[in-house]
XYZ file of C-alpha atoms in Angstrom:
675
model
C -126.748 -79.654 -60.429
C -125.713 -76.081 -59.175
C -129.540 -74.741 -60.019
C -130.422 -77.395 -57.871
C -127.678 -76.283 -55.302
C -129.574 -72.669 -55.322
C -132.798 -73.472 -55.039
C -132.509 -75.671 -51.650
C -130.091 -73.189 -50.689
C -132.948 -70.654 -51.208
C -135.738 -72.585 -49.352
C -132.999 -73.383 -46.637
C -133.173 -69.652 -46.331
C -136.858 -68.829 -46.496
C -137.200 -71.524 -43.601
C -134.383 -70.017 -41.371
C -135.785 -66.741 -41.454
C -139.531 -68.050 -39.780
C -139.245 -67.678 -35.543
C -139.886 -71.502 -35.047
C -136.600 -72.978 -36.845
C -134.580 -70.529 -35.021
C -135.120 -71.807 -32.005
C -132.089 -73.180 -30.198
C -131.764 -76.534 -29.631
C -130.033 -78.683 -27.649
C -127.729 -81.235 -29.600
C -128.862 -84.726 -28.756
C -125.946 -87.486 -28.088
C -125.961 -90.516 -29.845
C -123.751 -93.966 -30.032
C -121.232 -93.727 -32.977
C -119.970 -97.356 -33.368
C -117.215 -96.140 -35.664
C -115.737 -93.994 -32.904
C -116.742 -95.901 -30.104
C -117.438 -92.773 -28.204
C -121.472 -91.141 -27.647
C -121.548 -87.426 -28.266
C -123.491 -85.211 -30.328
C -122.836 -85.774 -34.023
C -122.190 -81.997 -34.823
C -119.700 -81.860 -31.692
C -117.135 -84.358 -33.121
C -114.612 -82.841 -34.227
C -113.705 -85.027 -37.310
C -116.206 -84.940 -40.530
C -118.696 -87.851 -39.396
C -122.305 -88.279 -40.408
C -124.635 -91.302 -39.459
C -128.008 -92.239 -41.390
C -130.780 -93.962 -39.604
C -132.510 -96.660 -42.215
C -136.268 -96.983 -42.119
C -137.727 -100.443 -41.356
C -139.574 -100.107 -44.423
C -136.958 -99.277 -47.204
C -138.601 -97.620 -50.388
C -135.889 -98.902 -52.467
C -135.179 -102.127 -54.537
C -132.473 -103.781 -52.408
C -130.449 -105.014 -54.884
C -127.269 -102.946 -54.428
C -125.589 -101.046 -51.119
C -125.543 -97.802 -53.787
C -128.676 -96.825 -53.170
C -128.577 -96.650 -49.148
C -124.869 -94.831 -49.645
C -125.129 -92.605 -52.711
C -126.443 -89.287 -50.798
C -123.798 -89.632 -48.049
C -121.348 -86.881 -48.840
C -117.837 -87.399 -49.830
C -118.922 -90.892 -50.984
C -119.314 -92.036 -54.799
C -119.724 -95.408 -55.925
C -119.771 -97.274 -59.455
C -120.375 -100.786 -60.908
C -124.011 -100.552 -59.201
C -124.722 -103.671 -62.207
C -122.087 -105.595 -62.549
C -121.870 -108.147 -59.387
C -119.013 -110.101 -60.676
C -116.939 -106.794 -60.007
C -118.970 -105.516 -56.813
C -119.510 -101.769 -56.011
C -116.726 -100.118 -56.112
C -117.129 -97.355 -53.540
C -115.010 -94.101 -53.153
C -114.433 -91.281 -50.144
C -112.336 -88.756 -51.111
C -110.454 -90.448 -53.585
C -109.007 -93.512 -51.178
C -110.802 -96.803 -52.860
C -110.875 -95.405 -56.748
C -108.128 -97.364 -57.719
C -110.104 -100.494 -57.328
C -110.725 -102.848 -60.039
C -113.248 -104.845 -58.467
C -114.808 -104.443 -54.685
C -113.587 -101.707 -51.980
C -109.576 -101.078 -51.525
C -108.402 -98.335 -48.920
C -112.004 -97.954 -46.842
C -112.439 -99.527 -44.166
C -115.635 -101.621 -43.617
C -117.164 -101.898 -40.543
C -120.582 -104.713 -40.357
C -121.691 -104.659 -36.617
C -118.793 -103.280 -34.766
C -116.541 -106.612 -36.733
C -114.250 -106.323 -39.786
C -115.796 -106.237 -42.881
C -112.199 -105.486 -45.080
C -109.525 -108.179 -44.600
C -106.393 -107.551 -43.125
C -104.599 -106.846 -46.284
C -107.433 -103.734 -47.066
C -110.122 -105.867 -49.291
C -113.798 -105.619 -48.595
C -116.654 -106.979 -50.743
C -120.340 -106.563 -49.942
C -121.951 -109.970 -51.703
C -122.200 -110.977 -48.094
C -123.965 -108.210 -46.750
C -127.976 -108.703 -45.539
C -129.089 -105.528 -47.464
C -132.811 -105.984 -46.120
C -132.288 -105.566 -42.386
C -129.584 -102.672 -42.194
C -130.861 -100.206 -39.262
C -128.226 -97.574 -39.748
C -124.738 -96.506 -41.843
C -122.008 -94.288 -40.411
C -119.411 -92.760 -42.780
C -116.527 -91.339 -41.525
C -114.561 -89.270 -44.174
C -110.516 -88.755 -44.192
C -107.909 -90.832 -43.115
C -108.612 -93.330 -39.817
C -105.424 -95.183 -39.274
C -105.745 -94.257 -35.809
C -108.853 -96.534 -35.198
C -108.772 -99.053 -37.587
C -104.788 -99.268 -39.001
C -104.273 -100.115 -42.514
C -106.532 -99.245 -45.446
C -108.761 -96.825 -43.267
C -108.805 -93.819 -46.032
C -112.465 -93.607 -44.962
C -114.787 -95.640 -42.344
C -118.467 -97.169 -43.377
C -119.768 -98.730 -40.190
C -122.947 -100.323 -41.230
C -125.210 -101.701 -38.371
C -128.039 -104.447 -39.178
C -131.473 -104.575 -36.756
C -130.355 -104.891 -33.197
C -133.250 -103.913 -31.177
C -136.869 -105.364 -31.334
C -139.885 -104.390 -29.187
C -141.856 -108.020 -30.100
C -141.509 -110.547 -32.114
C -142.029 -110.447 -35.805
C -141.705 -112.319 -39.308
C -141.440 -110.607 -42.347
C -141.251 -111.618 -46.192
C -140.439 -109.785 -48.878
C -140.917 -110.138 -52.927
C -139.478 -108.087 -55.933
C -139.273 -108.300 -59.168
C -138.176 -106.058 -61.776
C -136.900 -105.081 -65.205
C -134.171 -107.518 -66.493
C -134.966 -110.905 -64.982
C -134.662 -109.232 -61.000
C -136.232 -111.244 -58.793
C -135.691 -111.526 -54.943
C -137.118 -113.299 -52.084
C -136.798 -112.750 -48.568
C -137.721 -113.955 -44.931
C -136.783 -111.827 -41.838
C -137.423 -113.393 -38.262
C -137.020 -110.956 -34.521
C -137.351 -113.223 -31.877
C -137.369 -111.553 -28.069
C -137.111 -113.631 -24.687
C -136.543 -111.914 -21.511
C -133.128 -110.702 -21.895
C -132.034 -112.080 -25.567
C -132.463 -111.154 -28.712
C -132.336 -112.931 -31.964
C -132.749 -111.758 -35.960
C -132.514 -114.259 -39.047
C -132.535 -113.402 -42.516
C -132.479 -115.589 -45.054
C -132.241 -113.569 -48.963
C -132.040 -115.163 -52.431
C -131.646 -112.805 -55.225
C -131.146 -113.455 -59.313
C -131.146 -111.392 -62.496
C -130.353 -112.182 -66.081
C -128.999 -108.658 -66.196
C -129.205 -105.758 -68.811
C -125.938 -106.325 -70.794
C -125.098 -109.717 -72.526
C -123.271 -112.236 -70.026
C -124.367 -110.036 -66.746
C -126.353 -113.088 -64.899
C -126.241 -113.475 -61.177
C -127.310 -115.379 -58.475
C -126.791 -115.001 -54.569
C -128.015 -116.663 -51.350
C -127.001 -115.649 -48.167
C -128.481 -116.053 -44.678
C -127.673 -114.163 -41.383
C -127.599 -114.751 -37.875
C -127.274 -112.405 -35.247
C -128.324 -113.014 -31.406
C -127.635 -110.624 -28.605
C -128.136 -111.606 -24.613
C -127.502 -108.820 -21.753
C -125.887 -110.586 -18.909
C -126.782 -107.462 -16.983
C -127.631 -103.899 -17.376
C -123.632 -103.420 -17.769
C -122.724 -105.981 -19.534
C -123.961 -107.900 -23.095
C -122.651 -109.900 -25.807
C -123.613 -110.413 -29.416
C -123.255 -113.883 -31.925
C -122.702 -113.264 -35.559
C -122.873 -115.773 -38.270
C -123.141 -115.139 -42.037
C -123.203 -117.805 -44.915
C -123.062 -116.267 -48.714
C -122.888 -118.543 -51.643
C -123.340 -117.082 -55.531
C -122.894 -119.924 -57.914
C -122.643 -117.595 -60.742
C -122.041 -113.586 -61.360
C -121.099 -113.012 -64.972
C -118.611 -110.842 -66.015
C -120.225 -108.594 -68.995
C -116.463 -106.511 -69.305
C -115.784 -103.037 -70.586
C -116.252 -101.214 -73.806
C -115.277 -98.905 -75.842
C -116.778 -95.759 -76.606
C -117.742 -96.787 -80.275
C -119.636 -100.090 -78.532
C -120.947 -97.684 -75.756
C -123.116 -95.203 -78.214
C -123.828 -97.944 -81.090
C -124.568 -101.519 -78.798
C -124.718 -100.970 -75.360
C -126.112 -104.268 -73.876
C -123.320 -106.394 -75.568
C -120.953 -108.020 -73.906
C -117.306 -107.689 -74.598
C -116.127 -110.552 -77.249
C -113.478 -111.778 -75.169
C -115.530 -112.563 -72.293
C -117.885 -114.051 -74.006
C -115.282 -115.987 -75.518
C -113.574 -117.205 -72.057
C -116.803 -117.618 -70.513
C -115.562 -114.897 -67.829
C -117.216 -115.100 -64.575
C -117.116 -115.768 -60.477
C -118.548 -118.014 -58.238
C -117.929 -117.832 -54.206
C -118.850 -119.335 -51.430
C -118.325 -117.149 -47.994
C -118.757 -117.771 -44.362
C -118.330 -115.722 -41.177
C -118.621 -116.236 -37.941
C -117.859 -113.387 -34.665
C -118.551 -112.257 -31.455
C -118.461 -109.604 -29.423
C -118.865 -108.450 -25.562
C -119.126 -105.265 -24.063
C -118.655 -103.535 -20.313
C -120.019 -100.213 -19.297
C -120.279 -99.419 -15.446
C -119.357 -95.759 -14.285
C -116.384 -94.611 -14.987
C -114.860 -97.926 -17.297
C -115.192 -99.535 -20.181
C -114.249 -102.368 -22.255
C -115.066 -104.254 -25.225
C -113.744 -107.588 -27.249
C -114.404 -108.774 -30.370
C -112.946 -111.740 -32.211
C -114.226 -113.444 -35.962
C -113.012 -115.887 -38.517
C -113.772 -116.441 -41.986
C -113.189 -118.207 -45.118
C -113.977 -117.528 -48.580
C -113.668 -119.761 -51.666
C -113.401 -118.035 -55.058
C -113.416 -119.348 -58.490
C -112.750 -116.514 -61.151
C -112.323 -116.803 -65.230
C -110.506 -114.039 -66.917
C -110.584 -112.193 -70.307
C -107.277 -113.929 -71.631
C -105.580 -117.760 -71.332
C -102.565 -117.532 -69.325
C -103.422 -117.715 -65.897
C -106.771 -116.584 -66.908
C -108.717 -119.259 -64.347
C -107.978 -118.342 -60.431
C -108.786 -120.532 -57.699
C -108.475 -118.506 -54.012
C -108.882 -120.418 -50.593
C -108.791 -117.480 -47.954
C -108.749 -117.982 -44.480
C -108.785 -115.118 -42.325
C -109.239 -113.824 -38.608
C -109.067 -111.351 -36.238
C -109.246 -110.260 -32.627
C -109.028 -106.607 -30.593
C -110.296 -104.985 -27.334
C -110.467 -101.553 -25.985
C -110.402 -100.445 -22.660
C -111.802 -97.118 -21.610
C -111.591 -94.463 -18.822
C -113.746 -91.394 -18.481
C -114.988 -88.831 -16.236
C -117.824 -86.172 -17.230
C -118.119 -85.069 -14.088
C -115.390 -82.997 -13.797
C -114.608 -79.444 -15.511
C -113.063 -80.587 -17.960
C -114.516 -84.022 -18.531
C -112.025 -86.844 -19.882
C -112.442 -90.693 -22.103
C -108.763 -92.403 -22.687
C -109.290 -95.407 -24.437
C -106.188 -98.053 -25.035
C -106.648 -100.403 -28.157
C -105.316 -103.381 -29.583
C -105.962 -105.197 -32.794
C -104.347 -108.513 -34.474
C -105.161 -110.088 -37.630
C -104.163 -112.585 -39.587
C -105.078 -113.873 -43.653
C -103.929 -116.339 -45.516
C -104.738 -116.643 -49.374
C -103.909 -120.184 -51.193
C -103.813 -118.812 -55.274
C -103.962 -120.679 -58.044
C -103.948 -119.791 -61.398
C -104.532 -122.207 -64.518
C -104.625 -121.589 -68.268
C -108.233 -120.443 -69.056
C -108.902 -122.852 -72.619
C -112.180 -120.633 -73.235
C -113.840 -121.466 -70.157
C -112.339 -124.843 -69.799
C -109.588 -125.157 -66.841
C -106.359 -125.893 -68.618
C -102.691 -126.518 -67.356
C -101.517 -125.144 -63.753
C -99.246 -121.722 -64.192
C -99.177 -120.428 -60.538
C -99.227 -121.578 -57.230
C -98.488 -120.177 -54.051
C -99.526 -119.352 -50.340
C -99.710 -115.564 -49.555
C -100.337 -114.329 -46.201
C -100.616 -111.118 -44.193
C -100.264 -110.931 -40.641
C -101.207 -107.441 -38.599
C -100.655 -106.053 -34.764
C -101.583 -102.375 -34.030
C -101.754 -101.061 -30.834
C -103.583 -97.080 -29.925
C -104.039 -94.633 -26.869
C -106.788 -91.934 -27.851
C -108.105 -88.868 -25.916
C -110.961 -87.190 -25.632
C -111.630 -83.876 -23.974
C -113.937 -81.132 -23.160
C -114.283 -78.226 -21.661
C -117.031 -75.677 -21.636
C -117.468 -75.496 -25.706
C -114.182 -76.848 -26.600
C -113.864 -80.512 -27.957
C -110.593 -82.459 -28.561
C -110.210 -85.560 -29.681
C -106.561 -87.337 -30.768
C -104.062 -90.031 -30.164
C -102.029 -92.046 -31.969
C -101.374 -95.411 -33.111
C -98.456 -98.068 -34.521
C -98.778 -101.027 -36.698
C -96.859 -104.040 -38.061
C -97.542 -105.653 -40.704
C -95.805 -108.924 -42.095
C -96.151 -110.038 -45.847
C -94.854 -113.616 -47.146
C -95.419 -115.533 -50.078
C -94.671 -119.231 -50.435
C -93.848 -120.049 -54.072
C -95.055 -123.731 -54.523
C -94.975 -124.021 -58.569
C -91.293 -124.125 -59.062
C -91.131 -125.012 -63.042
C -90.293 -120.923 -63.292
C -88.114 -120.903 -60.149
C -88.416 -119.844 -56.955
C -90.010 -116.694 -56.096
C -90.792 -116.786 -52.217
C -90.440 -113.417 -50.704
C -91.170 -111.255 -47.506
C -91.482 -107.965 -46.691
C -92.019 -105.911 -43.448
C -94.201 -102.535 -43.630
C -94.526 -100.668 -40.554
C -96.817 -97.091 -39.609
C -97.107 -94.571 -37.113
C -100.280 -93.111 -37.517
C -101.344 -89.687 -35.310
C -104.684 -87.377 -35.706
C -105.421 -84.637 -33.505
C -108.808 -82.074 -34.293
C -110.428 -79.617 -31.974
C -114.247 -78.079 -32.245
C -115.829 -75.106 -30.623
C -119.747 -74.613 -30.134
C -120.132 -70.982 -30.876
C -124.037 -71.493 -29.700
C -126.315 -74.990 -29.179
C -126.484 -75.812 -32.910
C -123.480 -74.108 -34.570
C -120.049 -75.563 -34.373
C -116.778 -75.226 -35.879
C -114.030 -77.871 -36.199
C -110.656 -78.738 -37.453
C -109.047 -82.256 -37.773
C -105.766 -83.517 -38.706
C -105.076 -86.817 -39.411
C -102.579 -89.718 -41.330
C -103.396 -93.179 -42.788
C -101.025 -95.796 -44.842
C -102.678 -98.042 -47.105
C -100.252 -101.341 -47.833
C -100.509 -103.131 -51.301
C -103.524 -105.982 -50.681
C -102.258 -109.378 -51.303
C -104.166 -109.872 -54.456
C -102.531 -106.282 -56.109
C -98.915 -107.809 -54.873
C -99.350 -110.954 -56.833
C -100.328 -109.562 -60.243
C -96.432 -109.629 -61.048
C -96.154 -107.643 -64.833
C -93.092 -109.194 -65.125
C -95.417 -112.779 -65.487
C -93.623 -114.596 -62.481
C -94.878 -115.482 -59.307
C -94.546 -114.476 -55.567
C -95.081 -110.135 -55.121
C -94.468 -107.747 -57.116
C -91.271 -105.545 -56.297
C -92.425 -102.332 -57.463
C -95.377 -101.438 -55.681
C -95.192 -100.302 -51.656
C -97.113 -98.588 -49.245
C -98.962 -95.469 -49.794
C -99.533 -92.575 -47.238
C -101.915 -90.033 -46.908
C -101.799 -86.444 -44.616
C -105.382 -84.877 -44.126
C -106.456 -81.693 -43.006
C -109.759 -80.444 -42.608
C -112.031 -77.771 -41.606
C -115.679 -77.248 -40.657
C -118.580 -76.316 -39.754
C -122.204 -77.697 -38.788
C -125.713 -75.569 -38.264
C -128.467 -77.559 -36.280
C -132.029 -75.945 -35.423
C -135.311 -77.880 -35.025
C -136.133 -78.092 -39.158
C -132.671 -77.681 -40.471
C -129.082 -79.395 -40.600
C -126.522 -78.414 -42.397
C -122.777 -78.994 -42.613
C -119.657 -77.896 -45.040
C -116.339 -78.801 -45.225
C -113.128 -78.321 -46.889
C -109.822 -80.828 -46.846
C -107.154 -80.989 -48.133
C -105.164 -84.874 -48.592
C -101.440 -84.684 -49.983
C -100.806 -88.709 -50.544
C -97.050 -90.166 -51.412
C -97.229 -93.271 -53.436
C -100.547 -93.673 -54.840
C -101.205 -96.836 -55.978
C -102.499 -96.853 -59.727
C -104.118 -99.250 -61.557
C -103.428 -100.280 -65.343
C -103.437 -102.860 -67.631
C -100.977 -104.273 -70.144
C -101.600 -105.542 -73.900
C -100.350 -109.135 -72.801
C -103.072 -109.327 -70.432
C -106.276 -107.328 -71.052
C -108.919 -107.544 -68.638
C -106.349 -107.931 -65.845
C -105.162 -105.399 -63.781
C -101.380 -104.451 -62.421
C -100.434 -102.064 -60.018
C -97.770 -98.939 -59.337
C -97.100 -96.188 -57.869
C -97.705 -92.949 -58.465
C -95.058 -90.062 -56.806
C -97.637 -87.565 -55.330
C -101.051 -86.597 -55.561
C -102.911 -83.282 -54.295
C -106.563 -83.504 -53.642
C -108.884 -80.587 -52.609
C -112.693 -80.488 -52.171
C -116.033 -79.333 -50.526
C -118.576 -81.443 -49.361
C -121.691 -79.958 -48.586
C -125.015 -81.695 -46.841
C -128.036 -79.893 -46.275
C -131.265 -81.369 -44.347
C -134.472 -79.524 -44.841
C -138.011 -80.101 -43.044
C -140.398 -78.227 -44.452
C -143.265 -79.010 -42.587
C -144.613 -82.403 -41.083
C -144.570 -83.910 -44.670
C -142.157 -82.510 -46.507
C -138.087 -82.893 -46.095
C -135.113 -82.236 -48.210
C -132.039 -84.052 -48.244
C -128.868 -82.417 -50.866
C -125.225 -83.501 -50.768
C -122.757 -81.767 -53.050
C -119.305 -82.647 -53.605
C -116.803 -80.716 -55.336
C -113.259 -82.490 -56.051
C -109.892 -81.424 -57.017
C -107.665 -84.388 -57.446
C -104.407 -83.860 -58.919
C -101.500 -85.920 -60.128
C -98.347 -83.770 -58.332
C -95.356 -85.885 -59.504
C -96.125 -88.730 -61.420
C -94.121 -90.415 -64.542
C -94.761 -93.484 -66.408
C -93.162 -94.697 -69.837
C -91.533 -91.356 -70.601
C -95.335 -89.530 -69.755
C -94.937 -86.681 -67.142
C -98.428 -86.799 -65.867
C -97.572 -83.866 -63.284
C -101.202 -81.702 -63.253
C -103.134 -84.096 -64.582
C -106.444 -84.632 -62.692
C -106.887 -88.360 -60.690
C -108.895 -90.804 -63.142
C -111.875 -92.179 -62.457
C -113.069 -89.257 -59.484
C -115.748 -86.505 -61.523
C -114.902 -82.678 -60.585
C -118.445 -82.557 -58.531
C -121.247 -85.220 -57.857
C -123.948 -85.260 -55.289
C -127.669 -86.409 -54.953
C -131.034 -84.303 -54.140
C -133.862 -86.688 -52.201
C -137.284 -84.921 -51.645
C -139.905 -86.782 -49.945
C -143.582 -86.394 -49.127
C -145.677 -88.714 -46.822
C -149.398 -88.207 -46.463
C -150.899 -88.689 -43.759
C -150.987 -92.637 -42.577
C -150.700 -92.569 -46.396
C -148.136 -93.035 -48.937
C -144.642 -92.145 -49.020
C -143.414 -90.946 -52.317
C -139.489 -90.528 -52.802
C -137.059 -88.548 -55.654
C -134.154 -88.887 -56.002
C -131.975 -86.938 -58.509
C -128.185 -87.852 -58.579
C -125.465 -85.736 -60.329
C -122.024 -86.999 -61.509
C -119.938 -84.569 -63.530
C -117.481 -85.252 -66.197
C -114.389 -87.339 -65.225
C -111.484 -88.810 -67.038
C -110.834 -92.537 -67.676
C -106.863 -92.332 -67.926
C -103.952 -90.882 -66.360
C -103.068 -88.389 -69.339
C -106.384 -87.369 -69.196
C -107.077 -87.899 -73.310
C -110.087 -89.938 -72.638
C -113.112 -87.608 -70.988
C -116.722 -89.222 -69.369
C -119.355 -86.725 -70.087
C -121.110 -85.939 -67.306
C -124.907 -86.977 -66.635
C -128.286 -86.659 -64.426
C -130.207 -89.869 -63.124
C -133.642 -89.388 -61.871
C -135.114 -92.564 -59.970
C -138.562 -92.501 -58.149
C -140.129 -94.685 -55.962
C -143.466 -95.077 -53.726
C -144.561 -96.855 -50.538
C -148.098 -97.737 -50.322
C -149.115 -98.736 -46.848
C -151.859 -101.773 -46.380
C -153.183 -100.592 -43.406
C -155.748 -102.941 -43.442
C -153.389 -105.538 -43.226
C -151.394 -103.648 -40.600
C -149.258 -100.507 -40.095
C -146.011 -102.852 -41.266
C -146.981 -103.723 -44.564
C -146.402 -102.227 -47.730
C -146.048 -102.401 -51.564
C -143.541 -100.342 -53.156
C -143.179 -99.166 -56.736
C -139.899 -97.802 -57.783
C -138.286 -96.472 -61.435
C -134.392 -95.935 -61.287
C -133.110 -94.200 -64.216
C -136.657 -92.884 -65.095
C -135.719 -90.435 -68.228
C -133.254 -93.111 -69.399
C -130.111 -91.094 -69.411
C -127.591 -93.034 -70.910
C -124.221 -93.656 -69.228
C -121.007 -95.631 -67.805
C -121.996 -97.385 -64.417
C -118.421 -98.162 -64.401
C -115.463 -96.839 -65.598
C -112.347 -99.390 -66.070
C -109.512 -96.679 -65.420
C -106.730 -97.301 -68.119
C -108.056 -100.350 -69.429
C -105.898 -101.478 -72.545
C -107.747 -100.870 -75.861
C -109.728 -97.600 -74.927
C -112.422 -100.360 -72.972
C -113.123 -97.660 -70.590
C -117.253 -97.979 -70.039
C -119.829 -100.021 -68.773
C -123.421 -99.013 -70.470
C -125.465 -98.250 -67.116
C -129.384 -100.123 -67.021
C -131.586 -98.344 -68.872
C -135.060 -97.663 -67.374
C -135.746 -100.134 -64.535
C -139.056 -101.005 -63.104
C -139.550 -102.960 -59.632
C -142.300 -103.905 -57.309
C -141.813 -104.923 -53.806
C -143.983 -106.498 -51.819
C -142.814 -106.466 -47.535
C -145.396 -108.041 -45.001
C -144.662 -108.499 -41.819
C -146.697 -110.119 -38.875
């Protein structure tokens, strides 16, 4: 990866030497929905990046990973285990997740996708209609409260020029099949986008089949040039997603396609149904802006885990939220300002039942409890501009109330309640030396409560909440520089994060495959994030991200072992992605993606090292111009050279089952036909 980095830097230096590349530019202001601000990305005093998604996506559309893997500061795991879902980490936040997403706030079309307690899932995300993704790295609790160690704001197709219908079909290796239909309808002041998706696969490893069915609707109406509303609805049903389980290094090397024996024995996997509806309304006129959002969601989950006692989980989750903001601004004065007041209210109720898993058959009840999480937050944010100087900062207060009612009284009443409150300040400043070169510094603070599922994983075997885990707090300092010319965009960011009560995952011998949590004393995270985008000419472009992360425990002891100074498990020291694209005139587009993940440790003691790897992906988009200019066939291959690596790392897994073998070479063919 270092050779690739040097090559790209050399190419960038060669390009910068050209006269037309040195011409300074006026930075374009864009709407950043993650911070509710229209500004030049390069001048905002924090590490933020916006990626536009092309209408005809060249990847397989099988995982969000292919859309976000080249975002700076981010790494993801578990692309091919649909029961565990994609695990995403931003500067180490989210790395502890046994499944799904923790510690990172997901926003989809302006509405939180993350539950109030901080959990996120991606099985209901309509990948076929994504239009842009924003990433705000580092703690961002001032805007989003709990579990905002980083922010991913995902936006789907919104504005269209004319009515259209689009059909997408895909077949691929390991039994992959996908069918999509999208309709865009526009009439005067109203736009409607409807999307259907059906996907299934047999999977690379044994016991890894899945099926997912999704419907998404989005209707946008402009009452006037200053007032518009947006309605959303999503329904997702996954009748099965099998869990193939972790592997020892011997199983990984000798029989990488096999499932864990206990996962086969207990028929592990999940099925879910998920419904969500929401609405937003926005007003903007001269110096005043206002916005409101509201949503309600319901998720039914049935999961089978690889052990008997409590190994069958039934979860009925309902959650809702409402929030709003009002802003006052004046850009005409010498000192421009925007003052924003905002609030968020959210409520979550989980009815959780556990039963004995009699090798895939539901047995007797072992746990029955109602868990609730209610939150309220209020924030003040000030944005100031004075010539080349930009300041953005403010403060937020959150109150979180957690409660559990125990309905299974055979082992006593384990009802409990907790209140977790937090203040979250942030301040950042940037200075533009000349158009195209900006430096910035930023301080922020965030907090993260244990999720309800983490609290209910009680290592003493009882119901109620685990009393031994508490709120996690992080303080973030970052400095960076952005450089932009007509052909080059580059940024370099250094960050330093100190956390206390870091939540750490582990397993017990009595419940292999079930994850429990505890607090580490403190951690120290330092790193560098590089982004380099180069347009060599009209046809050839390159995008490089490279990240160096030194994350260690400052103070952490467990069972007589002192892990202070050890590297945090599950996070590589170095990782990055290189993407090269070449577009023939009115012809095919080829993308070559090289992914590097450095070595990492799978356990707190750093006794098990997972080797580094390179993976090469390539795809060709061939336009079918005789039909129309929006129809194409995509031919692609993931893992072109058959690298053998772990797609997912199960941190601190019992019995050394840290590995989940990634698929070998995958070939796919997509047809996207728009009319």
